[in-house]
Amino acid sequence: MIAVDVGGTFTDVVALRDGQIHTAKVSTDYTDVSRAVLDGAAELGVGNSAVFNHASTHGLNAVITRRLPKIGFLATEGHRDILDMGRVWRPDDAILDPGWRRSFGDAARPLVRRYLRRGIRERITADGRILFELDEDQARAELEVLRRCEVAGVAICLINAYINRSHEERLRELVREVLGDVPCSISSEVSPLAKEYTRASTTVIDAAMKLIYSDYTAALEKGLADLGFTGRLNFADCAATLVPSHRAMEQPFRIVFSGPAAGTVASAHFGSLIGEPNLLCADVGGTSCDISVVTGGEAIVNTTFELEHDLVVNALANDVTSIGAGGGSLVSIGQAGEVQVGPGSAGSTPGPACYGRGGTEPTTTDTCLMMGILDPGGFAGGKLSLDLDRATQAFEALPTDFTLAQRVRYAYEMAVHNIAEGVFNVAIAHGIDPRDYSLVAYGAAGPMLLPAAMDAVHCKQVVVPPNPGLFSALGLLSADQTYTANRSAYTILSADVAPRIDALFTEMESQISERLDASTDVTFERSYDGHLFGQSWETPFVPVPGGTIDAAAIDTMIASFHDTYAERSGNRFEFFPVEGVTFRVRAVLDTPKVEYPELRVRGDETLTPVRTATLRFLGDLDAPDDSQEAPVYDRVALQSGDELDGPLIVDEGLSTTHVCAGQHLTVGRYGELVITRK
């Protein structure tokens, strides 16, 4: 099995072969993202692999940078500006800012410019009745405008189409008639859910992703075939569950945020192996730090996610918070003369100053090189030598009166603080006590920075899993293959609606079953999002019993809602009727998962360091010699049960772990590094 995680700086590739994990790390090429994937696959040998699991930020980066194809948007007449209005929500830090504008509004960088958004005369009521028939002549005239504007695809979202899809389906036929065979997404297929704006934004993202990923997937399939790959290509969705590539291309909006979610799944799977069900997960890469929570062995899953503030996509997604803190975060001097780190990043091109690729600004990587944490000759598995002189020059060029020692020390402390603050804020936002949680440090820069953040986060311990630099890619070998279907239908739960809800679940399960091989071992999971009658927000993922939905099943659904509501809010209101909003079916297929080899326990042989590193700028900056001597160990030499006291460094091909003074390291049975306070 092979898995690949395409990141903003590096593309990580892992292969599981004969019980051994093999890894490769390749710089991401923005001009041709598939090239790095294929180079990594060629390096590890993809010819005999049964599956190739793929996660990528390719689509996400296209949205963020607005490198999007030209598409048209058709809405019910009078609603063409819904994409500009959004939900009219502001972020907390912009509530009192009169100049604030949403990033995707018409005054900023819209996903679809206003002249490409056309109103169509038609109207369907909330109960599915046709109030005004579709005006086909007027629709053809509007489509003729889009044809002259040479749009590459079309997104359609009409009022109440999730109840009655007839107008959207007919409008799609007219698109074919006027524009030819261009990608066309209709909201009643893409996201047949209530709430018009989120349905519209999801449909627009889907239409754009069809155009972006179609050529990319074709290039990937051809390149893999040229390398001798004959297995199954799977794409990970936003919850890091796997979907065959041809199915993923039917609704590619589901895969736009797949990369960061994979690390959460990898953490949950590895946590189950080492008996740690409660985890704070921090993936510190070159550009960002992606933070998530696993409680009781399960990742927190949301029914929607945001690509940018208020730019919502209706897809099940692992709850991941990203902050601009990573190895490539730029060090700068603020207006008040303070040292700042991030959120800007040097990326892979030109990269940190020490890369010698033209970068002149110092970064967190330059900081750790100056401190002696990083080995200049052993970075990225020896593929890249770091230039200490260039890093020094970058720090000396900062416009400040701080000494060089102060610049480096403060940059290090700010880098650690930014990550610690992000992790702690996520813990508080989810209402958990970090003292009960282990902090999983992965990503190339995670083990280098997170042990120093342990006291600020107040976590129980820090766990560095095997192959931390490619741990998210390993998550794709820990994921299930799933299919999901959902429908919105506002329904007060009572015995008389049981046949209607039973028909809804039967239809969704049949729809999924048609996609599967008859011999496939599959488990169906039902749930619904509901609220107390009169509420405007839903409680998601309320369990639904299997089998026929009858009056007894409805009673169970109501009781389950009140139990779930009380668990999440601390209150019960059983005297209120319960209204179901969105009903959901999830099919989980039996999928092989990565198995981590166990390390042997050390015998009579003595563990010896490979060298000694001199750590600078960590002690008293006013002292003549503030350095620390830290032994450096090769991770492959560590055995289960080894115990060491910091300060020390554990070196491996694609990551460096810094165990600080006052900390204790224990090696676990699978080679995990468990760091605790002495």
PDB file of C-alpha atoms in Angstrom, residues 458-581:
ATOM      1  CA  HIS A 458      -0.459  21.976  30.210  1.00  0.00           C
ATOM      2  CA  CYS A 459      -0.793  18.592  28.507  1.00  0.00           C
ATOM      3  CA  LYS A 460      -0.095  15.233  30.153  1.00  0.00           C
ATOM      4  CA  GLN A 461       2.819  14.332  27.879  1.00  0.00           C
ATOM      5  CA  VAL A 462       4.131  14.712  24.345  1.00  0.00           C
ATOM      6  CA  VAL A 463       4.097  11.691  22.026  1.00  0.00           C
ATOM      7  CA  VAL A 464       6.239  11.633  18.891  1.00  0.00           C
ATOM      8  CA  PRO A 465       4.969   8.776  16.676  1.00  0.00           C
ATOM      9  CA  PRO A 466       7.131   6.814  14.221  1.00  0.00           C
ATOM     10  CA  ASN A 467       7.888   8.686  10.990  1.00  0.00           C
ATOM     11  CA  PRO A 468       6.477  11.989  12.282  1.00  0.00           C
ATOM     12  CA  GLY A 469       7.507  13.892   9.174  1.00  0.00           C
ATOM     13  CA  LEU A 470       5.153  11.756   7.085  1.00  0.00           C
ATOM     14  CA  PHE A 471       2.591  10.861   9.730  1.00  0.00           C
ATOM     15  CA  SER A 472      -0.341  12.461   7.887  1.00  0.00           C
ATOM     16  CA  ALA A 473       0.413  10.303   4.867  1.00  0.00           C
ATOM     17  CA  LEU A 474       0.400   7.263   7.188  1.00  0.00           C
ATOM     18  CA  GLY A 475      -3.090   8.357   8.219  1.00  0.00           C
ATOM     19  CA  LEU A 476      -4.266   7.488   4.721  1.00  0.00           C
ATOM     20  CA  LEU A 477      -3.195   3.899   5.448  1.00  0.00           C
ATOM     21  CA  SER A 478      -5.228   4.030   8.670  1.00  0.00           C
ATOM     22  CA  ALA A 479      -8.470   5.300   7.118  1.00  0.00           C
ATOM     23  CA  ASP A 480     -11.729   3.569   6.245  1.00  0.00           C
ATOM     24  CA  GLN A 481     -13.290   3.565   2.795  1.00  0.00           C
ATOM     25  CA  THR A 482     -16.717   5.149   3.126  1.00  0.00           C
ATOM     26  CA  TYR A 483     -19.695   6.408   1.164  1.00  0.00           C
ATOM     27  CA  THR A 484     -22.077   9.025   2.532  1.00  0.00           C
ATOM     28  CA  ALA A 485     -25.531  10.204   1.516  1.00  0.00           C
ATOM     29  CA  ASN A 486     -27.684  12.843   3.215  1.00  0.00           C
ATOM     30  CA  ARG A 487     -31.007  14.590   2.687  1.00  0.00           C
ATOM     31  CA  SER A 488     -32.670  17.572   4.336  1.00  0.00           C
ATOM     32  CA  ALA A 489     -36.340  17.220   5.231  1.00  0.00           C
ATOM     33  CA  TYR A 490     -37.727  19.382   8.027  1.00  0.00           C
ATOM     34  CA  THR A 491     -39.897  16.902   9.938  1.00  0.00           C
ATOM     35  CA  ILE A 492     -41.386  17.010  13.452  1.00  0.00           C
ATOM     36  CA  LEU A 493     -40.624  13.542  14.838  1.00  0.00           C
ATOM     37  CA  SER A 494     -43.793  11.633  15.698  1.00  0.00           C
ATOM     38  CA  ALA A 495     -45.217   8.196  15.011  1.00  0.00           C
ATOM     39  CA  ASP A 496     -47.122   9.291  11.908  1.00  0.00           C
ATOM     40  CA  VAL A 497     -43.952  10.361  10.023  1.00  0.00           C
ATOM     41  CA  ALA A 498     -42.228   6.983  10.497  1.00  0.00           C
ATOM     42  CA  PRO A 499     -43.043   5.728   6.941  1.00  0.00           C
ATOM     43  CA  ARG A 500     -41.662   8.924   5.404  1.00  0.00           C
ATOM     44  CA  ILE A 501     -38.373   8.726   7.337  1.00  0.00           C
ATOM     45  CA  ASP A 502     -38.083   4.992   6.672  1.00  0.00           C
ATOM     46  CA  ALA A 503     -38.445   5.646   2.934  1.00  0.00           C
ATOM     47  CA  LEU A 504     -35.781   8.351   3.156  1.00  0.00           C
ATOM     48  CA  PHE A 505     -33.205   6.045   4.781  1.00  0.00           C
ATOM     49  CA  THR A 506     -34.109   3.165   2.451  1.00  0.00           C
ATOM     50  CA  GLU A 507     -33.610   5.393  -0.593  1.00  0.00           C
ATOM     51  CA  MET A 508     -30.195   6.614   0.619  1.00  0.00           C
ATOM     52  CA  GLU A 509     -28.980   3.110   1.494  1.00  0.00           C
ATOM     53  CA  SER A 510     -30.133   1.824  -1.896  1.00  0.00           C
ATOM     54  CA  GLN A 511     -28.347   4.702  -3.612  1.00  0.00           C
ATOM     55  CA  ILE A 512     -25.090   3.762  -1.867  1.00  0.00           C
ATOM     56  CA  SER A 513     -25.548   0.016  -2.426  1.00  0.00           C
ATOM     57  CA  GLU A 514     -25.847   0.571  -6.177  1.00  0.00           C
ATOM     58  CA  ARG A 515     -22.269   1.900  -6.142  1.00  0.00           C
ATOM     59  CA  LEU A 516     -20.849  -1.126  -4.318  1.00  0.00           C
ATOM     60  CA  ASP A 517     -19.899  -4.613  -5.375  1.00  0.00           C
ATOM     61  CA  ALA A 518     -22.438  -7.152  -4.138  1.00  0.00           C
ATOM     62  CA  SER A 519     -19.703  -9.051  -2.283  1.00  0.00           C
ATOM     63  CA  THR A 520     -18.432  -5.978  -0.420  1.00  0.00           C
ATOM     64  CA  ASP A 521     -18.433  -6.242   3.374  1.00  0.00           C
ATOM     65  CA  VAL A 522     -20.142  -3.009   4.406  1.00  0.00           C
ATOM     66  CA  THR A 523     -21.643  -1.566   7.584  1.00  0.00           C
ATOM     67  CA  PHE A 524     -24.352   1.105   7.388  1.00  0.00           C
ATOM     68  CA  GLU A 525     -24.432   3.809  10.059  1.00  0.00           C
ATOM     69  CA  ARG A 526     -27.445   6.115  10.375  1.00  0.00           C
ATOM     70  CA  SER A 527     -27.687   9.496  12.052  1.00  0.00           C
ATOM     71  CA  TYR A 528     -29.617  12.732  11.823  1.00  0.00           C
ATOM     72  CA  ASP A 529     -29.143  16.404  12.622  1.00  0.00           C
ATOM     73  CA  GLY A 530     -32.048  17.779  14.599  1.00  0.00           C
ATOM     74  CA  HIS A 531     -33.111  20.601  16.860  1.00  0.00           C
ATOM     75  CA  LEU A 532     -35.739  21.537  19.377  1.00  0.00           C
ATOM     76  CA  PHE A 533     -38.675  22.990  17.487  1.00  0.00           C
ATOM     77  CA  GLY A 534     -38.002  26.707  17.030  1.00  0.00           C
ATOM     78  CA  GLN A 535     -34.211  26.519  17.253  1.00  0.00           C
ATOM     79  CA  SER A 536     -32.198  27.825  14.302  1.00  0.00           C
ATOM     80  CA  TRP A 537     -29.151  25.567  14.787  1.00  0.00           C
ATOM     81  CA  GLU A 538     -28.870  21.790  14.781  1.00  0.00           C
ATOM     82  CA  THR A 539     -27.392  19.154  17.065  1.00  0.00           C
ATOM     83  CA  PRO A 540     -25.567  16.876  14.586  1.00  0.00           C
ATOM     84  CA  PHE A 541     -24.946  13.134  14.443  1.00  0.00           C
ATOM     85  CA  VAL A 542     -27.804  11.927  16.621  1.00  0.00           C
ATOM     86  CA  PRO A 543     -27.841   8.102  16.371  1.00  0.00           C
ATOM     87  CA  VAL A 544     -30.651   6.385  14.440  1.00  0.00           C
ATOM     88  CA  PRO A 545     -31.498   2.684  14.882  1.00  0.00           C
ATOM     89  CA  GLY A 546     -31.104   0.283  11.977  1.00  0.00           C
ATOM     90  CA  GLY A 547     -33.901  -1.692  10.343  1.00  0.00           C
ATOM     91  CA  THR A 548     -37.400  -0.433   9.628  1.00  0.00           C
ATOM     92  CA  ILE A 549     -38.242   2.972  11.057  1.00  0.00           C
ATOM     93  CA  ASP A 550     -41.536   2.512  12.906  1.00  0.00           C
ATOM     94  CA  ALA A 551     -43.166   4.256  15.859  1.00  0.00           C
ATOM     95  CA  ALA A 552     -40.798   2.582  18.320  1.00  0.00           C
ATOM     96  CA  ALA A 553     -37.790   3.691  16.271  1.00  0.00           C
ATOM     97  CA  ILE A 554     -39.103   7.263  16.258  1.00  0.00           C
ATOM     98  CA  ASP A 555     -39.311   7.147  20.073  1.00  0.00           C
ATOM     99  CA  THR A 556     -35.710   5.937  20.149  1.00  0.00           C
ATOM    100  CA  MET A 557     -34.627   8.772  17.831  1.00  0.00           C
ATOM    101  CA  ILE A 558     -36.304  11.350  20.075  1.00  0.00           C
ATOM    102  CA  ALA A 559     -34.708   9.883  23.211  1.00  0.00           C
ATOM    103  CA  SER A 560     -31.319   9.788  21.472  1.00  0.00           C
ATOM    104  CA  PHE A 561     -31.661  13.450  20.574  1.00  0.00           C
ATOM    105  CA  HIS A 562     -32.337  14.493  24.173  1.00  0.00           C
ATOM    106  CA  ASP A 563     -29.406  12.366  25.411  1.00  0.00           C
ATOM    107  CA  THR A 564     -27.054  13.841  22.798  1.00  0.00           C
ATOM    108  CA  TYR A 565     -28.294  17.368  23.449  1.00  0.00           C
ATOM    109  CA  ALA A 566     -27.785  16.964  27.215  1.00  0.00           C
ATOM    110  CA  GLU A 567     -24.308  15.513  26.703  1.00  0.00           C
ATOM    111  CA  ARG A 568     -23.223  18.473  24.578  1.00  0.00           C
ATOM    112  CA  SER A 569     -25.056  21.349  26.267  1.00  0.00           C
ATOM    113  CA  GLY A 570     -25.737  20.133  29.806  1.00  0.00           C
ATOM    114  CA  ASN A 571     -29.504  20.751  29.461  1.00  0.00           C
ATOM    115  CA  ARG A 572     -32.588  18.663  28.692  1.00  0.00           C
ATOM    116  CA  PHE A 573     -35.837  20.065  27.300  1.00  0.00           C
ATOM    117  CA  GLU A 574     -37.977  16.988  26.776  1.00  0.00           C
ATOM    118  CA  PHE A 575     -41.184  19.013  26.725  1.00  0.00           C
ATOM    119  CA  PHE A 576     -40.158  20.544  23.364  1.00  0.00           C
ATOM    120  CA  PRO A 577     -40.908  18.643  20.127  1.00  0.00           C
ATOM    121  CA  VAL A 578     -37.840  17.448  18.208  1.00  0.00           C
ATOM    122  CA  GLU A 579     -37.519  18.386  14.541  1.00  0.00           C
ATOM    123  CA  GLY A 580     -35.297  16.376  12.218  1.00  0.00           C
ATOM    124  CA  VAL A 581     -33.484  18.511   9.636  1.00  0.00           C
TER     125      VAL A 581
END
